[in-house]
mmCIF file of C-alpha atoms and ligand atoms in Angstrom:
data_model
loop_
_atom_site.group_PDB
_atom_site.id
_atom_site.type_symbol
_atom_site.label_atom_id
_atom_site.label_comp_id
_atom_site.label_asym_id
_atom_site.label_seq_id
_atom_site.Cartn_x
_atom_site.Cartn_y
_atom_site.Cartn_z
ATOM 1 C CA UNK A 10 111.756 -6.245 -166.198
ATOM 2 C CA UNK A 11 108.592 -8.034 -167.485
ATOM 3 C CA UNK A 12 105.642 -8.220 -165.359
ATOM 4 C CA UNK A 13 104.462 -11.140 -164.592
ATOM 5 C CA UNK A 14 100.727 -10.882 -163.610
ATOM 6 C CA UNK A 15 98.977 -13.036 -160.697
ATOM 7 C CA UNK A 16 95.206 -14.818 -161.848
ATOM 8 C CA UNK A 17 93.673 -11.767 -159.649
ATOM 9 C CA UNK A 18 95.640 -9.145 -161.692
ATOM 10 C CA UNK A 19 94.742 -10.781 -164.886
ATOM 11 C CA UNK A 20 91.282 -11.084 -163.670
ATOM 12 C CA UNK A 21 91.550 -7.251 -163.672
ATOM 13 C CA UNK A 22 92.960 -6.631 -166.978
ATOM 14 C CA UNK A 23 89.976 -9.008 -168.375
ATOM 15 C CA UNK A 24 87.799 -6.391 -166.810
ATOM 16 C CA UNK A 25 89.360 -3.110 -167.877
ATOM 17 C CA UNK A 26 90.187 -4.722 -171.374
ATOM 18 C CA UNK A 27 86.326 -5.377 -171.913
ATOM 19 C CA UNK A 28 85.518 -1.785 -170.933
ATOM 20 C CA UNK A 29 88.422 -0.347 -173.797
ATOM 21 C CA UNK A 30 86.671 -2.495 -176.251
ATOM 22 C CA UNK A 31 83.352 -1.511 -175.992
ATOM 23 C CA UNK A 32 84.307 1.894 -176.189
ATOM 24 C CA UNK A 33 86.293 1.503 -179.188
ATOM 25 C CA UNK A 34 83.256 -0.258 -180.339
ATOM 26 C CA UNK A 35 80.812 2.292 -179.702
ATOM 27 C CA UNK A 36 83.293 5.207 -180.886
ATOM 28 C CA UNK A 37 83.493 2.814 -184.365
ATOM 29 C CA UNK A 38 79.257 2.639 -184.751
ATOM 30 C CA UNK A 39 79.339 6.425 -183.591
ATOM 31 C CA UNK A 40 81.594 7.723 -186.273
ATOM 32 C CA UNK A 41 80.118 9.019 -189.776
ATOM 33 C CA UNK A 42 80.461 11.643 -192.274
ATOM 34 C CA UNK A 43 80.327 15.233 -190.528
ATOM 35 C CA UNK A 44 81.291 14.114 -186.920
ATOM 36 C CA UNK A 45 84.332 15.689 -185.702
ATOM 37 C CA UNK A 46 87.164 13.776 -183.778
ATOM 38 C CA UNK A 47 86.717 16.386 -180.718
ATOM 39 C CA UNK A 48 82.750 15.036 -180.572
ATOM 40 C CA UNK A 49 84.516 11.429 -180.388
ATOM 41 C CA UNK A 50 86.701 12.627 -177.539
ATOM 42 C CA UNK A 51 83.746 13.678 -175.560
ATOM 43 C CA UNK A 52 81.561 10.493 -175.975
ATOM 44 C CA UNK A 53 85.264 8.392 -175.175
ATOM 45 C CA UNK A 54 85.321 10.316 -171.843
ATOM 46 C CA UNK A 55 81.476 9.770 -170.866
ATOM 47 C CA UNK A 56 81.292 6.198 -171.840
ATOM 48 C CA UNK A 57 84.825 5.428 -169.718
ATOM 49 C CA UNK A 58 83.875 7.244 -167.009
ATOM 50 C CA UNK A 59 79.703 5.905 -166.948
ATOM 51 C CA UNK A 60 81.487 2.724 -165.747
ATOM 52 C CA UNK A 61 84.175 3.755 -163.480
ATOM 53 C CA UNK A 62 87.056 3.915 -165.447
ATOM 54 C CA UNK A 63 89.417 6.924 -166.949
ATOM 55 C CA UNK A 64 91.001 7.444 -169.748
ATOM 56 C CA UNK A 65 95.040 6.299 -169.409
ATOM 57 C CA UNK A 66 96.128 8.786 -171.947
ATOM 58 C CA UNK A 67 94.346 12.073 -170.462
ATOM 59 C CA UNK A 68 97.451 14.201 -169.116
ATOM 60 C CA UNK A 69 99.979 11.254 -170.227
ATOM 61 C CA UNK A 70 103.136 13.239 -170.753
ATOM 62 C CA UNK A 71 100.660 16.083 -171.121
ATOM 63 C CA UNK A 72 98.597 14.584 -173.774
ATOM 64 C CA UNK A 73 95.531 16.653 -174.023
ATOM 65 C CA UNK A 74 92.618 13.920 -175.210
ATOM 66 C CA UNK A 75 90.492 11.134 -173.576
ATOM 67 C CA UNK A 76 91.702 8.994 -176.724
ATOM 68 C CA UNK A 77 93.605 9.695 -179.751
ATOM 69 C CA UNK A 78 91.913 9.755 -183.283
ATOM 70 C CA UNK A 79 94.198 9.507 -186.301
ATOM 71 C CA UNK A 80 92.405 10.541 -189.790
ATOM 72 C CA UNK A 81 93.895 9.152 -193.269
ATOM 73 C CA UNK A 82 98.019 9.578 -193.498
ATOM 74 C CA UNK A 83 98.041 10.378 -189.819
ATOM 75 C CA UNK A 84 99.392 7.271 -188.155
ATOM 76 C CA UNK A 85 98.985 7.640 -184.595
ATOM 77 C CA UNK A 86 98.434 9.793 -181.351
ATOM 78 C CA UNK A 87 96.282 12.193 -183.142
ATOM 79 C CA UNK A 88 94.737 14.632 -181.189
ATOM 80 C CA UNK A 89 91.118 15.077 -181.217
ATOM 81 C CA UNK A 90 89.590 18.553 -182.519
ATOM 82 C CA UNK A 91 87.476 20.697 -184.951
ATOM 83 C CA UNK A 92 88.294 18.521 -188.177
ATOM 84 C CA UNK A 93 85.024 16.650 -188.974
ATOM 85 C CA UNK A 94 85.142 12.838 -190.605
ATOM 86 C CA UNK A 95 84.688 13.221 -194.507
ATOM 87 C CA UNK A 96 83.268 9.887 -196.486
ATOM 88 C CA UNK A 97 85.996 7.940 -198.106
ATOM 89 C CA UNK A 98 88.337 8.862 -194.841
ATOM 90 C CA UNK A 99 89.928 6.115 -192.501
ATOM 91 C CA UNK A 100 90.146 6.318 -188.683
ATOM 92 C CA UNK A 101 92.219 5.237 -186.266
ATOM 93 C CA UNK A 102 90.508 5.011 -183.098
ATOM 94 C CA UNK A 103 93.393 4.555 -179.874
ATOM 95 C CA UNK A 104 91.359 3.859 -176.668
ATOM 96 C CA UNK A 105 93.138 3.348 -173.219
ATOM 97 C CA UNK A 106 91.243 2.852 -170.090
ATOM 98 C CA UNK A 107 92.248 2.941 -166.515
ATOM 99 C CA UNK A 108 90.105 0.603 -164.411
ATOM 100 C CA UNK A 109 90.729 -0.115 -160.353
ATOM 101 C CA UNK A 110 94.531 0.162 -161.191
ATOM 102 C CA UNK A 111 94.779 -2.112 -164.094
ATOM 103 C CA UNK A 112 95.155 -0.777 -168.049
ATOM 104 C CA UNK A 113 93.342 -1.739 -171.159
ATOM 105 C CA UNK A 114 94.976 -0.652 -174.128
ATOM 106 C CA UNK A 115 93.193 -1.259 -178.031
ATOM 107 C CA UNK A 116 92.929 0.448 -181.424
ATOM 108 C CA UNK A 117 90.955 -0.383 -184.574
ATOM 109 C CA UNK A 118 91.159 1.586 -188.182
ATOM 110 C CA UNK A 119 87.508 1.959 -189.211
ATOM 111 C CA UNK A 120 86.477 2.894 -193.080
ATOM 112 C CA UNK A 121 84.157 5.816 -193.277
ATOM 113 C CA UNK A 122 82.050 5.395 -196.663
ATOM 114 C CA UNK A 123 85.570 4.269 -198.154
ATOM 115 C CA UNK A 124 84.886 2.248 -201.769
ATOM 116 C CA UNK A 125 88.588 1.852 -202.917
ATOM 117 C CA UNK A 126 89.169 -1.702 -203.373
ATOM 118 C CA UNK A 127 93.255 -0.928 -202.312
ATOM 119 C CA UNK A 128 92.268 0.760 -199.460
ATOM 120 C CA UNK A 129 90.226 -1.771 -198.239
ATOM 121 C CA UNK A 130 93.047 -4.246 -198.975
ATOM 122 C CA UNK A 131 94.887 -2.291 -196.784
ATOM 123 C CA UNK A 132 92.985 -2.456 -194.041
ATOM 124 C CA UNK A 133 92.157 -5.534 -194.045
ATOM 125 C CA UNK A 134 96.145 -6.507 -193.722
ATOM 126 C CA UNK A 135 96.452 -4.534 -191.062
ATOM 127 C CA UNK A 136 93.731 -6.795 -189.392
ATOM 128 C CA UNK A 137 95.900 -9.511 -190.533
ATOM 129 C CA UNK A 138 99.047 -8.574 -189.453
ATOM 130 C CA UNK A 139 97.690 -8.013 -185.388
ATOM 131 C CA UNK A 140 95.613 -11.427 -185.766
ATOM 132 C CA UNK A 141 99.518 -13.359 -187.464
ATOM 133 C CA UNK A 142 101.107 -11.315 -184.189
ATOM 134 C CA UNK A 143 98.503 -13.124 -181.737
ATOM 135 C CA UNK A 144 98.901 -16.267 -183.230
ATOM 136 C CA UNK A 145 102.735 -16.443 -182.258
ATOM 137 C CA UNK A 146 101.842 -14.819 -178.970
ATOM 138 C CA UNK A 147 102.509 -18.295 -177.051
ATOM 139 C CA UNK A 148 104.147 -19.166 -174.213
ATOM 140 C CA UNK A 149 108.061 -20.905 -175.022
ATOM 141 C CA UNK A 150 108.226 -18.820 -178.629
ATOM 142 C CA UNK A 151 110.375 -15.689 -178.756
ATOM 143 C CA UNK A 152 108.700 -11.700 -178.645
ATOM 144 C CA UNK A 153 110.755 -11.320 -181.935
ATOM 145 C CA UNK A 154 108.388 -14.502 -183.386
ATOM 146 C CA UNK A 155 105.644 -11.499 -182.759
ATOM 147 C CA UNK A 156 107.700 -8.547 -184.789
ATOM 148 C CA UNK A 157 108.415 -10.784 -187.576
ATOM 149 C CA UNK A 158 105.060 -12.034 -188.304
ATOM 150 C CA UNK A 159 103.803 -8.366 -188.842
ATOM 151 C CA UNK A 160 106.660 -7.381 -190.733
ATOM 152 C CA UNK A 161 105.744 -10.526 -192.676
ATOM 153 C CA UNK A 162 102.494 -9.495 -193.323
ATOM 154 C CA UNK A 163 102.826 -6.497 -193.932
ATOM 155 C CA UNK A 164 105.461 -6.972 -196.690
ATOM 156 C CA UNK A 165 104.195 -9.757 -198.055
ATOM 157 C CA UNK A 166 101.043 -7.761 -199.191
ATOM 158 C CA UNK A 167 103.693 -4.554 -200.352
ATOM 159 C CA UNK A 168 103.069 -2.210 -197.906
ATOM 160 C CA UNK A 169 105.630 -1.017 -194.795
ATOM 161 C CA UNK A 170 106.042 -0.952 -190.866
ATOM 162 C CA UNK A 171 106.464 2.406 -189.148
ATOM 163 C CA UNK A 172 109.664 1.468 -187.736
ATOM 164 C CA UNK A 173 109.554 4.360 -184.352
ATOM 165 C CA UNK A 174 106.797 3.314 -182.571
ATOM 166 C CA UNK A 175 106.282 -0.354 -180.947
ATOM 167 C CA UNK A 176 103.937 -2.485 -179.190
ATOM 168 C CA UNK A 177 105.089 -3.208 -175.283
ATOM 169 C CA UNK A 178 103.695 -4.884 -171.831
ATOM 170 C CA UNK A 179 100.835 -3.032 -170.537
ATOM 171 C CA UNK A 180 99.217 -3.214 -166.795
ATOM 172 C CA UNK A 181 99.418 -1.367 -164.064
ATOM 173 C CA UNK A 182 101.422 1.093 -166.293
ATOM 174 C CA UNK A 183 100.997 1.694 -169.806
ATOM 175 C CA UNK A 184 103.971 1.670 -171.192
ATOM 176 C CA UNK A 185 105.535 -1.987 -169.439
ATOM 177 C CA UNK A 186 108.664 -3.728 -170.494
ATOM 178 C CA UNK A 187 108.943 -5.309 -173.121
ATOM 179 C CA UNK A 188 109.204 -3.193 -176.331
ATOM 180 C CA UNK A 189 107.533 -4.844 -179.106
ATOM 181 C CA UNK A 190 108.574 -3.734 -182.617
ATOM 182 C CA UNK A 191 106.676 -4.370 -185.174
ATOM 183 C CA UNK A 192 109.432 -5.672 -187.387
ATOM 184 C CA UNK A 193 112.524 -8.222 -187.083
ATOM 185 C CA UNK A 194 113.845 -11.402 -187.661
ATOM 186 C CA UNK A 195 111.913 -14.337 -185.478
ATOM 187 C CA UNK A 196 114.048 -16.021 -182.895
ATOM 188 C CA UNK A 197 115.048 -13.268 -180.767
ATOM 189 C CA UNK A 198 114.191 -11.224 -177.353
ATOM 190 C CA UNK A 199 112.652 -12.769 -174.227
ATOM 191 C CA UNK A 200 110.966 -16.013 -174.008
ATOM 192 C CA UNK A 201 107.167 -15.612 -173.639
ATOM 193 C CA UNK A 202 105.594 -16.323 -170.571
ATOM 194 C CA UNK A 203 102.064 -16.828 -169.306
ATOM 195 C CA UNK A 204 100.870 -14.322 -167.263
ATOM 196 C CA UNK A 205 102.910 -11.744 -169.607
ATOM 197 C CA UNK A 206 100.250 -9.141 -170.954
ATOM 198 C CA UNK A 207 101.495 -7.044 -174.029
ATOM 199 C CA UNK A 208 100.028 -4.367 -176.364
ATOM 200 C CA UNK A 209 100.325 -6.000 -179.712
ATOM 201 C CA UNK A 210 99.590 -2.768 -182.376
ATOM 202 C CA UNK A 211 100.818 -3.524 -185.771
ATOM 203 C CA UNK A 212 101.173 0.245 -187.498
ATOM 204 C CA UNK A 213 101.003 0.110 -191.462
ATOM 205 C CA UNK A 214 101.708 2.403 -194.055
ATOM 206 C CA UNK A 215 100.881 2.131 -197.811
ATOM 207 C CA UNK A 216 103.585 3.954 -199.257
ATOM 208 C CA UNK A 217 107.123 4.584 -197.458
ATOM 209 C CA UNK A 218 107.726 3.875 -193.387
ATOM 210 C CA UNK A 219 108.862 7.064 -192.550
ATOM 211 C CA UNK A 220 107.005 9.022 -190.137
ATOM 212 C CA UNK A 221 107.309 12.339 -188.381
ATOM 213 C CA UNK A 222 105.962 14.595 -185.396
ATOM 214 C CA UNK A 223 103.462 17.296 -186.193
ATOM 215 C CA UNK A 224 104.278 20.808 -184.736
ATOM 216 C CA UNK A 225 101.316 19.897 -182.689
ATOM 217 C CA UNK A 226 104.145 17.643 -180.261
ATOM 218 C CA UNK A 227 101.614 14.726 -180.815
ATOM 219 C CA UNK A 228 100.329 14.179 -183.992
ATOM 220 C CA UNK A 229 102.225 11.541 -186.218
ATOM 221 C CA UNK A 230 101.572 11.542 -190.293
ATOM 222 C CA UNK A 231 103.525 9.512 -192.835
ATOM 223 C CA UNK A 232 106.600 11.041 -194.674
ATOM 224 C CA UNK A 233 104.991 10.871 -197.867
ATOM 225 C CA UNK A 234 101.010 11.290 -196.930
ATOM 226 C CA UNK A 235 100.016 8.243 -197.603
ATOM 227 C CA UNK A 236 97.339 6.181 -195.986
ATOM 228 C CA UNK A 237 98.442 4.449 -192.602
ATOM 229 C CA UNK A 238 96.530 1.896 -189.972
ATOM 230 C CA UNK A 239 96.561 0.652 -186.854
ATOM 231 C CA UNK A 240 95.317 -2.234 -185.089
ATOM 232 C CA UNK A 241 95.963 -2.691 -181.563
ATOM 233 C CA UNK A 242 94.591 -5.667 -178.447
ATOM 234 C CA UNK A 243 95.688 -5.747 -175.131
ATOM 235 C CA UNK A 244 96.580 -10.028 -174.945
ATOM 236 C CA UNK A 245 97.793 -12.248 -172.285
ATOM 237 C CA UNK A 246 100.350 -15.071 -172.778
ATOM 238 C CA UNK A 247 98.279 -18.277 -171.430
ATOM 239 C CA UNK A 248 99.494 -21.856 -171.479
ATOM 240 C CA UNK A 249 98.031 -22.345 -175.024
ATOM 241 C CA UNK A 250 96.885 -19.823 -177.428
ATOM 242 C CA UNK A 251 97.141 -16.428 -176.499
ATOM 243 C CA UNK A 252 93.830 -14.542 -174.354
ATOM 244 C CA UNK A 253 92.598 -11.450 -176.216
ATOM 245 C CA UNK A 254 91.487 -9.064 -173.395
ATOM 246 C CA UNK A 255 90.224 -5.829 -174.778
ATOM 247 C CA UNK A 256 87.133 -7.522 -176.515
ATOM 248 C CA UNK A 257 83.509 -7.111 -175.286
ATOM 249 C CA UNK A 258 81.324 -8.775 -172.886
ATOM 250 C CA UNK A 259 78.781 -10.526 -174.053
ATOM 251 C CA UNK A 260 75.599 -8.830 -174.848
HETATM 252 N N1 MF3 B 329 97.759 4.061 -176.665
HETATM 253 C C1 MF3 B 329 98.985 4.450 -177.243
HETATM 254 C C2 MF3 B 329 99.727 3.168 -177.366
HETATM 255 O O1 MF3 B 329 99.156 2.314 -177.931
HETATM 256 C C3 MF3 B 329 99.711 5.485 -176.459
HETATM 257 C C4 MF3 B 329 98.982 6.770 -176.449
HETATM 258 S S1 MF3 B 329 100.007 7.922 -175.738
HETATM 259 C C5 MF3 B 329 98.977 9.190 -175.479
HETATM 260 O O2 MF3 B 329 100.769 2.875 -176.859
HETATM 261 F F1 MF3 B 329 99.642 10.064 -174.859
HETATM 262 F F2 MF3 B 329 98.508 9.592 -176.613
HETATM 263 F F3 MF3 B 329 98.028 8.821 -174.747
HETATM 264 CO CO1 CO B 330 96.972 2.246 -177.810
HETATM 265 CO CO1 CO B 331 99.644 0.628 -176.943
#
């Protein structure tokens, strides 16, 4: 069943959507050459919890970090630790915040001194591919319209979709109906509705789309070790475009 929120919940998600964002913000300016991810885990925690919030991932399914940092051909749910940030690396940074109830879920692949022209490129479509998703996240289309304009993306510039882990509704829960692959032919799946909020999270790979599960239980790194990113906003389905809520306040 897909949550529809009331203008008071979504009121809420604005709020705990903002808070995600600056932190992912803050974690992206904090991050250089010789920090290590565990350092990032401890600043996530402080920041969340300097304005009331937790972290929605901290003991989800007995996940042991505040947020999850995923280095270079590790895709997502990387868990933070001893390895330190090298130049030339890129970063997945997965923040989730619990705030009075409601969830904000967002992730942004930062560059770390990188000056490869290709892996910029391949960043940059992974930027693309969440903003194409937004833009078909409108009330009347289809939630397939949403796969298929990732997939798009993402093919059109050569590289792949991880294929076993998906986007989905997000609120009081984190993980809310509907799943949201991020590849598909348009046309298909619910009708969108406003007052629907969904994590949209495009996950890219340069090389091949198959992934697997570190020994660690958490940790997921591309079959062939090549570079992977992910973006990810918490959005709500209004009456026209779609509302991004996990981006700052103003300043
Ligand atoms: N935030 C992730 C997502 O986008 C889920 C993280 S699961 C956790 O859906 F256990 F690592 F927290
Ligand atoms: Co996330
Ligand atoms: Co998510």
């Amino acid at each position: 069943m897909i949550v529809i929120k009331t203008p008071e919940e979504l009121a809420r998600m604005r709020v705990s959507g903002r808070l995600a964002a600056e932190v992912r913000d803050e974690l992206a300016r904090r991050i250089g050459p010789g920090v290590t991810t565990a350092e990032l885990d401890d600043l996530a925690r402080e920041l969340i919890a300097r304005h009331g919030g937790h972290s929605a991932f901290f003991g989800y399914r007995g996940y042991p970090g505040h947020i999850c940092v995923s280095v270079n051909d590790e895709v997502v749910h990387g868990i933070p630790g001893p390895r330190r940030i090298q130049v030339g690396d890129i970063v997945s940074l997965d923040v989730g915040v619990v705030y009075e109830g409601y969830i904000g879920d967002t992730a942004a692949t930062v560059m770390v001194g990188v000056s490869d022209p290709e892996v910029m490129r391949l960043v940059s479509v992974g930027r693309r591919a969440l903003e194409a998703a937004i833009a078909q996240a409108v009330a009347g289309g289809r939630l397939s319209d949403i796969s298929h304009a990732i997939e798009s993306t993402a093919s059109e510039a050569g590289y792949s979709v991880v294929r076993d882990f998906v986007g989905h509704g997000v609120g009081k829960t984190m993980h809310e109906d509907p799943q949201i692959p991020n590849f598909g032919p348009p046309g298909h799946g619910p009708r969108l509705k406003p007052g629907m909020t969904l994590a949209l999270e495009p996950m890219i790979n340069r090389g091949r789309f198959e992934v697997d599960v570190m020994p660690d239980g958490w940790t997921v790194r591309t079959r062939d070790r090549g570079l992977s990113v992910h973006f990810e906003h918490t959005i709500a389905i209004g009456e026209g475009a779609a509302e991004v809520l996990t981006c700052p306040g103003p300043k």
